[in-house]
Amino acid sequence: MPAVAGGGGQRADSANKAPPQGEDKPDGIASRVQFSVHRTPSSGGAAMTPVQGADWEPPACWYEPRYSPEEFSAYATKVDVRHGEGANGQGGVRARYPDMHIGDKGEWYVMRYNTGTTSGTPEECLDQDGFVFIGPGHPAPADAPVLDAEILAGLAYQRARLPAPPLTLSPKAGRQVVNLATHVRFARTLGRVWVTAAIDRAGRELAATTVAEPVRLRLAAGTTDADPASCTYDLVKGAGGGYSVNTEDAECNIVYRRATAEGTQHTLRAALTWRVFWSEGPGPDGTPRHAMPEGESVGDVAVTVKEIQAVNRD
C-alpha cells in the first residue's frame, strides 16, 4: 500500500483528501512534535484566537526530521513510498533515489499537515513532495517549510487556551441599579499562559515557547441604554506575578440608564486582550524573539437593572 504524502494535480486517492480532522496521522506517520501547556487556572478556558481583524494563520504544513537514510530505506522496503504527483511529478522514492542517500550525512524529512486548522490544507502544502532528504550538500528545496522555532511557536500559539475574565460585579449582576456605576474586579488574579512545542530527534531538541500575558480588559454594556456603554482598563501586575483589575476608582465605569423589562437581561461582555510573544527554548522566560498577534478571551455576564434608590454594595 503506497504511503502518499503531499502532491498536487492528479494525486492518489489517499492524497486527494485533506488530512483527517482530529488526528495528525496522515498516511499513518504521526507528527513527533510534543506540547507542554501551562496556565492558571489549570483547567478550563477556550482556544486562543487572535483579536478580531488580525491577519494570522497557524502553520499549515511543515517538514520534520524523521528517518536516517538506513531507517528510510528499511521503511521503503515495507511500504511503497511515493512522492505523489506534486512538485516533481514522480512516484516512487526508490525510482528517484536508488541508494536512498545511504552513506550521506543528513536525514529524510516527512511532510506533516496541521489538522487543527479550519481553513483546510492550502494547495501550496499539497503541492510539496511528501519526503525530502536534507543534509550537507543537500539543501532543502526553495521555500520548503522546514520545521524551525518559528513554526513551532505558531503551533504552540494554536494550542494555547485562555481563561475567560473572572469578573465580580458591584452591585451584583442580578442587582444592577439605574444611574449607579458598575464596578468590576477580578475574583482571582490571572497568570501567564504558555505552551512549549518541541521535537527531539537523535538527542537534538528543537523547542519554542509561546507566552500570553493578560494586559487589557474591555467591558461592553450590551445595550444603548448605558452611558458610557463601554470602558477599557489596563491590568495591574502584582508582586506575586498575577494580573488583576479593580475599577472602583477608575475614571470610566459603565452606568445603566434604564431598567430592564421584566424577565429580560442585558449581556455584559468582557473581553481580555493578551500580549503574545515567543522565544526559543522550553521555558517562558527566554528573551522574546518576536511579537505575535494579540490573543483574546471573552466572557459574558447576564445583568438585570432595576430602579432602586438605595443599594447595598456587596
Short mmCIF file of C-alpha atoms in Angstrom, two decimals, residues 12 18 24 51 72 92 94 108 129 142 171 182 199 204 215 220 222 261 267 274 282 295 313:
data_model
loop_
_atom_site.label_atom_id
_atom_site.label_comp_id
_atom_site.label_asym_id
_atom_site.label_seq_id
_atom_site.Cartn_x
_atom_site.Cartn_y
_atom_site.Cartn_z
CA ALA A 12 -3.58 9.09 -5.47
CA ALA A 18 -7.44 16.86 3.26
CA ASP A 24 -2.23 14.19 12.98
CA VAL A 51 -8.10 39.66 18.19
CA PHE A 72 14.10 5.25 5.48
CA GLY A 92 8.26 6.01 -6.05
CA ARG A 94 13.33 4.47 -4.81
CA TRP A 108 14.85 12.22 5.48
CA ASP A 129 6.81 16.39 -2.07
CA ALA A 142 13.46 26.54 -2.08
CA PRO A 171 -23.61 45.82 42.53
CA THR A 182 -20.91 49.30 37.79
CA ILE A 199 10.69 17.87 18.83
CA ARG A 204 18.81 17.01 19.40
CA VAL A 215 -2.88 43.22 29.55
CA ALA A 220 -19.34 46.47 26.79
CA GLY A 222 -24.74 45.17 25.85
CA ALA A 261 -38.02 44.91 31.34
CA THR A 267 -25.44 40.80 28.29
CA TRP A 274 -3.38 39.10 25.84
CA PRO A 282 11.49 25.12 26.54
CA GLY A 295 -4.91 36.94 21.75
CA ARG A 313 -22.83 47.29 47.64
#
